[in-house]
Tab-separated table of C-alpha atoms in Angstrom:
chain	number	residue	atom	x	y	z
A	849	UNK	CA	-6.644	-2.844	27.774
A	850	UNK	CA	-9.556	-2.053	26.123
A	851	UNK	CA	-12.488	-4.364	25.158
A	852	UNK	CA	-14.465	-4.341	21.977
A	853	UNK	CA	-18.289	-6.136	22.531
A	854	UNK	CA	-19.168	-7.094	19.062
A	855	UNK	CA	-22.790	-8.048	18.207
A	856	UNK	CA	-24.371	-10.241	17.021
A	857	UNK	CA	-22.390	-13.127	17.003
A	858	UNK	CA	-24.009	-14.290	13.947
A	859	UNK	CA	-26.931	-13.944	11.861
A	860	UNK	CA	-29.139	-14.987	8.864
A	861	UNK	CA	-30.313	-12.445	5.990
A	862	UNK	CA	-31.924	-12.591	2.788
A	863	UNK	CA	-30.067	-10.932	-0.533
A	864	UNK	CA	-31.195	-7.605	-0.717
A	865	UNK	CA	-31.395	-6.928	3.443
A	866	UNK	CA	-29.955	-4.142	4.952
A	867	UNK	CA	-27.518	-5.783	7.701
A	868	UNK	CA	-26.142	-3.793	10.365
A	869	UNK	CA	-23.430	-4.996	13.092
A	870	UNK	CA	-22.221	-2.684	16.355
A	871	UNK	CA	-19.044	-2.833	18.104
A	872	UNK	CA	-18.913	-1.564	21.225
A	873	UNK	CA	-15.600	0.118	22.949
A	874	UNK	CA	-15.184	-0.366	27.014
A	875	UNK	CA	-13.507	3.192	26.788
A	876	UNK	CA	-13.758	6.360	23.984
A	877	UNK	CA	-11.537	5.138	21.549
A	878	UNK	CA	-12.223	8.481	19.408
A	879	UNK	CA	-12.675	7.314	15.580
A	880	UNK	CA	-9.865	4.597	15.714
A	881	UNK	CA	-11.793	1.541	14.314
A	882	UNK	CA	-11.821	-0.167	11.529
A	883	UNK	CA	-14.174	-3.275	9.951
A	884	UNK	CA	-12.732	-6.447	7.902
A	885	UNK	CA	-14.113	-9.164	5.951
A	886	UNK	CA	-12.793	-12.495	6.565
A	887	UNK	CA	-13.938	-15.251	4.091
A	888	UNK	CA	-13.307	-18.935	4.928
A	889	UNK	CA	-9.682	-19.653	4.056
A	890	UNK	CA	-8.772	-16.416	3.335
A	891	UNK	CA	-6.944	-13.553	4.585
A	892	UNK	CA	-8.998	-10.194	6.378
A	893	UNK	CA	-9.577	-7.665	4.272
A	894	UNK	CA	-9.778	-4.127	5.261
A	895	UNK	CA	-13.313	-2.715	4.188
A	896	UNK	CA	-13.710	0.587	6.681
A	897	UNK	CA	-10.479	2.345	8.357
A	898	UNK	CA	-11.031	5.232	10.736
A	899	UNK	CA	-14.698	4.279	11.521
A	900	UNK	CA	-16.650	5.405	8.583
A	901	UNK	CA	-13.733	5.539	5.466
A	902	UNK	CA	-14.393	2.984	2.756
A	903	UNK	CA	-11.013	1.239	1.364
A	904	UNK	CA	-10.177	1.602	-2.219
A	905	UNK	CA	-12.102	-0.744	-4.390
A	906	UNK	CA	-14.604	-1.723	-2.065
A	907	UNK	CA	-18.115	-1.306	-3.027
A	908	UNK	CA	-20.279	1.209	-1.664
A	909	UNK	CA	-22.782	-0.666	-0.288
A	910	UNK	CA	-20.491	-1.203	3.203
A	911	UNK	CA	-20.215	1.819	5.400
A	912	UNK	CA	-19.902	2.763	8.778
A	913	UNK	CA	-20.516	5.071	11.327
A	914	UNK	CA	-19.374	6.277	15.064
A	915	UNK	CA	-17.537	7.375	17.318
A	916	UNK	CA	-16.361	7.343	20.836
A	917	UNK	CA	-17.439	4.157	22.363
A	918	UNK	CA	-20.420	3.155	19.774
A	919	UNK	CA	-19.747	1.777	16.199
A	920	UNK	CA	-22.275	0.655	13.027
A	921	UNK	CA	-21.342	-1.667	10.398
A	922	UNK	CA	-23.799	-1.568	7.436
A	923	UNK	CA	-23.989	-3.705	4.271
A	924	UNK	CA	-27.119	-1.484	2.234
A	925	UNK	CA	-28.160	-4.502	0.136
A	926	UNK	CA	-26.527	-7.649	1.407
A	927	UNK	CA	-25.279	-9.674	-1.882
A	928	UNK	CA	-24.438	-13.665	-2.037
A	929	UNK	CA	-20.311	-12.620	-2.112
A	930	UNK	CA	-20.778	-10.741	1.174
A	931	UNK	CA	-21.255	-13.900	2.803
A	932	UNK	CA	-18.443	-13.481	5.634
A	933	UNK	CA	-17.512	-13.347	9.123
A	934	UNK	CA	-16.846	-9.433	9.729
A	935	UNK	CA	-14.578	-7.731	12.573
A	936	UNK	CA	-14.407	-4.484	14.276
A	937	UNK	CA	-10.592	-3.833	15.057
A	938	UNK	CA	-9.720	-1.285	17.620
A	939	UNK	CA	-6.564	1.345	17.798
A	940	UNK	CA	-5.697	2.679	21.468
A	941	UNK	CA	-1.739	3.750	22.442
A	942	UNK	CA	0.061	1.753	20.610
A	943	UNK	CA	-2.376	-1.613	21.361
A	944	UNK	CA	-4.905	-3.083	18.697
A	945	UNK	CA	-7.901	-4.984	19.824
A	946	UNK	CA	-10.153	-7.150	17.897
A	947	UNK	CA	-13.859	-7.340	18.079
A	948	UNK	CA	-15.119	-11.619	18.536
A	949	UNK	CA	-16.697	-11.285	15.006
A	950	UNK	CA	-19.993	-11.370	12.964
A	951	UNK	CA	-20.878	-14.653	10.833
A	952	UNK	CA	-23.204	-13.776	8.170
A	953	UNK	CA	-25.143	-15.992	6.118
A	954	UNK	CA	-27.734	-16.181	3.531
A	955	UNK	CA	-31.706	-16.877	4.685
B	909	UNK	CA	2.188	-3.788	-6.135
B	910	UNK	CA	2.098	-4.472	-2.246
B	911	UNK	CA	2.282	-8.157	-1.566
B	912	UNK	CA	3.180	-9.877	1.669
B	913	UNK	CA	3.847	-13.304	0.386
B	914	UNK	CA	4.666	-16.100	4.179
B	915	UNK	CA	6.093	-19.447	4.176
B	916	UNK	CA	4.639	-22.344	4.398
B	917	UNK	CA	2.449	-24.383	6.656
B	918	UNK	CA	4.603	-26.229	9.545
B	919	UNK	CA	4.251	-29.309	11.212
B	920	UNK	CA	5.670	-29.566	15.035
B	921	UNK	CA	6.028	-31.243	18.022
B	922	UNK	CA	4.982	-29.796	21.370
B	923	UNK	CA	8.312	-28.471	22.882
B	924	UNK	CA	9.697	-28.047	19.181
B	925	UNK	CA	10.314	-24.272	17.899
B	926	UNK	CA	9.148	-22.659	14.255
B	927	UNK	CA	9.941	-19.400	12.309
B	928	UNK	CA	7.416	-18.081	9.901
B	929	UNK	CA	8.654	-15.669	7.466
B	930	UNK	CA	6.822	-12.467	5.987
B	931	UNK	CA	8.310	-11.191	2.580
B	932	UNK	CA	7.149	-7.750	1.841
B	933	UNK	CA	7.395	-6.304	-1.640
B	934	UNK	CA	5.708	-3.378	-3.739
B	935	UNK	CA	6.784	-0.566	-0.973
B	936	UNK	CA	9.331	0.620	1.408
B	937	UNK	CA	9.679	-2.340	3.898
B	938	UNK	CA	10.679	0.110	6.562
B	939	UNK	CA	8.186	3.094	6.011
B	940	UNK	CA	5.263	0.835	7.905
B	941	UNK	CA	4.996	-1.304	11.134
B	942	UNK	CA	4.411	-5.106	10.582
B	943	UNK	CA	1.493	-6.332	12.275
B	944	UNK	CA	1.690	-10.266	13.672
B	945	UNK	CA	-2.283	-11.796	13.656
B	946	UNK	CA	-3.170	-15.230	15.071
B	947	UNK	CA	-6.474	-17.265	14.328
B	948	UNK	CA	-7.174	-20.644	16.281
B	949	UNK	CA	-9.103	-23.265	14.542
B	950	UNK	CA	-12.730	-21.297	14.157
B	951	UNK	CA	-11.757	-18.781	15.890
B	952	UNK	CA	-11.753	-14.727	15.858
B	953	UNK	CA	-8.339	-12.955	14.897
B	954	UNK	CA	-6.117	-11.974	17.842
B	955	UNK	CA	-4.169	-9.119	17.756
B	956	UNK	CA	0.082	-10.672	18.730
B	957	UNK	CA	1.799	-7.320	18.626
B	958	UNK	CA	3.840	-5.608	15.970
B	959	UNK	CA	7.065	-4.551	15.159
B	960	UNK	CA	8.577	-1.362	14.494
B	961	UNK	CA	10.735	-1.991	10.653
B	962	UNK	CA	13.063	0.959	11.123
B	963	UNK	CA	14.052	-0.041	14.719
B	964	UNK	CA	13.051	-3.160	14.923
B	965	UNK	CA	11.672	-2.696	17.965
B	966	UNK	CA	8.987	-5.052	18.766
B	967	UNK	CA	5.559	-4.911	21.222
B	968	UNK	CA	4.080	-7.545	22.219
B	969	UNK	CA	0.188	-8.170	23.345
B	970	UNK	CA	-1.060	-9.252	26.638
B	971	UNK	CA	-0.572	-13.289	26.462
B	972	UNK	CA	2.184	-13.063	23.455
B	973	UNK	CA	5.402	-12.299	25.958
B	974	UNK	CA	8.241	-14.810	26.663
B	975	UNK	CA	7.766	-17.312	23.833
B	976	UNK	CA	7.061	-15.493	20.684
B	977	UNK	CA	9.841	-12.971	19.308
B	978	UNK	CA	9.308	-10.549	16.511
B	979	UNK	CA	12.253	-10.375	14.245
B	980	UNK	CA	13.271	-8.456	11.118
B	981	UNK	CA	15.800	-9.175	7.859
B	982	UNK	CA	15.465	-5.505	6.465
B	983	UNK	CA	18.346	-6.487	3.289
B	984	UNK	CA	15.461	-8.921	2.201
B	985	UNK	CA	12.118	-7.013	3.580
B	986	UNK	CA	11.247	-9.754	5.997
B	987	UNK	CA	9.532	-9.963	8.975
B	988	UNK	CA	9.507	-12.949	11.207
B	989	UNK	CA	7.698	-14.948	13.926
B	990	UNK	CA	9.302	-17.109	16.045
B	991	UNK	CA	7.485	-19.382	18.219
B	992	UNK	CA	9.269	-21.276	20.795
B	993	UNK	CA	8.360	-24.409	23.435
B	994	UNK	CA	5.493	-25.084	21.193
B	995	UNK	CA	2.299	-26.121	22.703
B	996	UNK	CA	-1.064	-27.836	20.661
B	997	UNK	CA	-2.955	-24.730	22.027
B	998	UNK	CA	-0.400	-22.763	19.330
B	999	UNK	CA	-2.052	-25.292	16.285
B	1000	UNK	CA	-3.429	-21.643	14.547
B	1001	UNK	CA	-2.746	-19.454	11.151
B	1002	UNK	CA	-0.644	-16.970	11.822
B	1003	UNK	CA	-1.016	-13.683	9.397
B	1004	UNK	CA	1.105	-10.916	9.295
B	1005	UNK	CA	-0.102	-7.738	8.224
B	1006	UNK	CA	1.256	-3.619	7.398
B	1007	UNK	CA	-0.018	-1.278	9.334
B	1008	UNK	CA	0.942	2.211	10.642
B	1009	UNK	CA	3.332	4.430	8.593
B	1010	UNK	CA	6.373	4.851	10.629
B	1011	UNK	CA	8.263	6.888	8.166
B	1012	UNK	CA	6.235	10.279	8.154
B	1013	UNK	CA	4.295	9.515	11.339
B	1014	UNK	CA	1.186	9.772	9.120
B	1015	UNK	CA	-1.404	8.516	11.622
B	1016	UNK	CA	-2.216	5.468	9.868
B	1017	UNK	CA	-4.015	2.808	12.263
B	1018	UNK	CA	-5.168	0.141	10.033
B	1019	UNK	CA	-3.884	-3.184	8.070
B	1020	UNK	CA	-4.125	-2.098	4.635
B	1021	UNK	CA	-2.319	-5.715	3.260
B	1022	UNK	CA	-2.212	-9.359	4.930
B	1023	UNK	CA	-0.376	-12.063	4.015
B	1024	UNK	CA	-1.702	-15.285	3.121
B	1025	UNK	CA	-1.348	-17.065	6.242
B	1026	UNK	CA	0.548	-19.556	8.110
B	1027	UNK	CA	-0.907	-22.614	9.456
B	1028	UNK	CA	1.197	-24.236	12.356
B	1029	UNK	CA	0.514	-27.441	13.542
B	1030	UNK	CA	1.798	-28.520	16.943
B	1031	UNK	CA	0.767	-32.329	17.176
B	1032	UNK	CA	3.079	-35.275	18.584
């Protein structure tokens, strides 16, 4: 099965930082990965599909970037509602694989 | 509008058995797979295996064989979870989620909607 490596566990920004997050596949996974936000209590939501597609209705200040076996999360200007834990979700042959996950908080 | 609206939160006892229900509405229930998601106390999400709506034909990850079955009630759009021989290492929410379109084949490898969640507690 594949493994996804997602760093950094967790980290501390100020409103208005650029925050970036990699996910890291053990094997080419081609562009099948996707990023959700997961506030506390809630459901994921689906913010990138297909590595670097933003969702309907979500703003443009999340994007991403890859392919292969190296992915980038970005949040341009980190806002106080963005304050999450974020995943990197895998597709490989029928198998989905999620990244441990990225806490971020406000400095 | 797509909503995937589950039951409610479950109290057990360790050898007991639950079945958490996933009502689907908005869409064709058997145009897309239905995902099963499971999320220990602050924990990540963990990927259970999904279940193919038109077949019903279910896969299962690594670690989610033996006691967990996948089931489907297609005249009502619902997908279920059963749990069996219930262990406190099960105490998690359990989300369910649509992903790939099975209909056209569309490659479609994402979970566009999630339910609300299902918290089971396994306690004696």
């Amino acid at each position: 099965d594949i493994q996804m490596t997602q760093s950094p566990s967790s980290l501390s920004a100020s409103v208005g930082d650029r925050v970036t997050i990699t996910c890291q596949a053990s094997q080419d996974i081609s562009n099948y990965l996707n990023w959700y936000q997961q506030k506390p209590g809630k459901a994921p939501k689906l913010l990138i599909y297909d590595a670097s597609n933003l969702e309907t209705g979500v703003p443009s200040r999340f994007s991403g970037s890859g392919s292969g076996t190296d992915f980038t999360f970005t949040i341009s200007s980190l806002q106080p509602e963005d304050i999450a834990t974020y995943y990197c979700q895998q597709y490989d042959n029928l198998l989905y694989t999620f990244g441990g996950g990225t806490k971020v908080e406000i400095k | 509008q797509v909503q995937l609206v589950q039951s409610g939160s479950e109290l057990k006892k360790p050898g007991a058995s639950v079945k958490v229900s996933c009502k689907a509405s908005g869409y064709t229930f058997t145009s897309y797979a239905m995902n099963w998601v499971r999320q220990a106390p602050g924990q990540g999400l963990e990927w259970m295996g999904w279940i193919n709506t038109n077949t019903g034909n279910p896969t299962y990850a690594q670690g989610f064989t033996g006691r967990f079955v996948f089931s489907l009630d297609t005249s009502v759009s619902t997908a279920y979870l059963q749990i069996s021989s219930l262990k406190a290492e099960d105490t998690a929410v359990y989300y369910c989620a649509r992903g790939g379109d099975i209909l056209t084949g569309y490659p479609k490898y994402y979970f566009d909607y999630w339910g609300q969640g299902t918290l089971v507690t396994v306690s004696s």
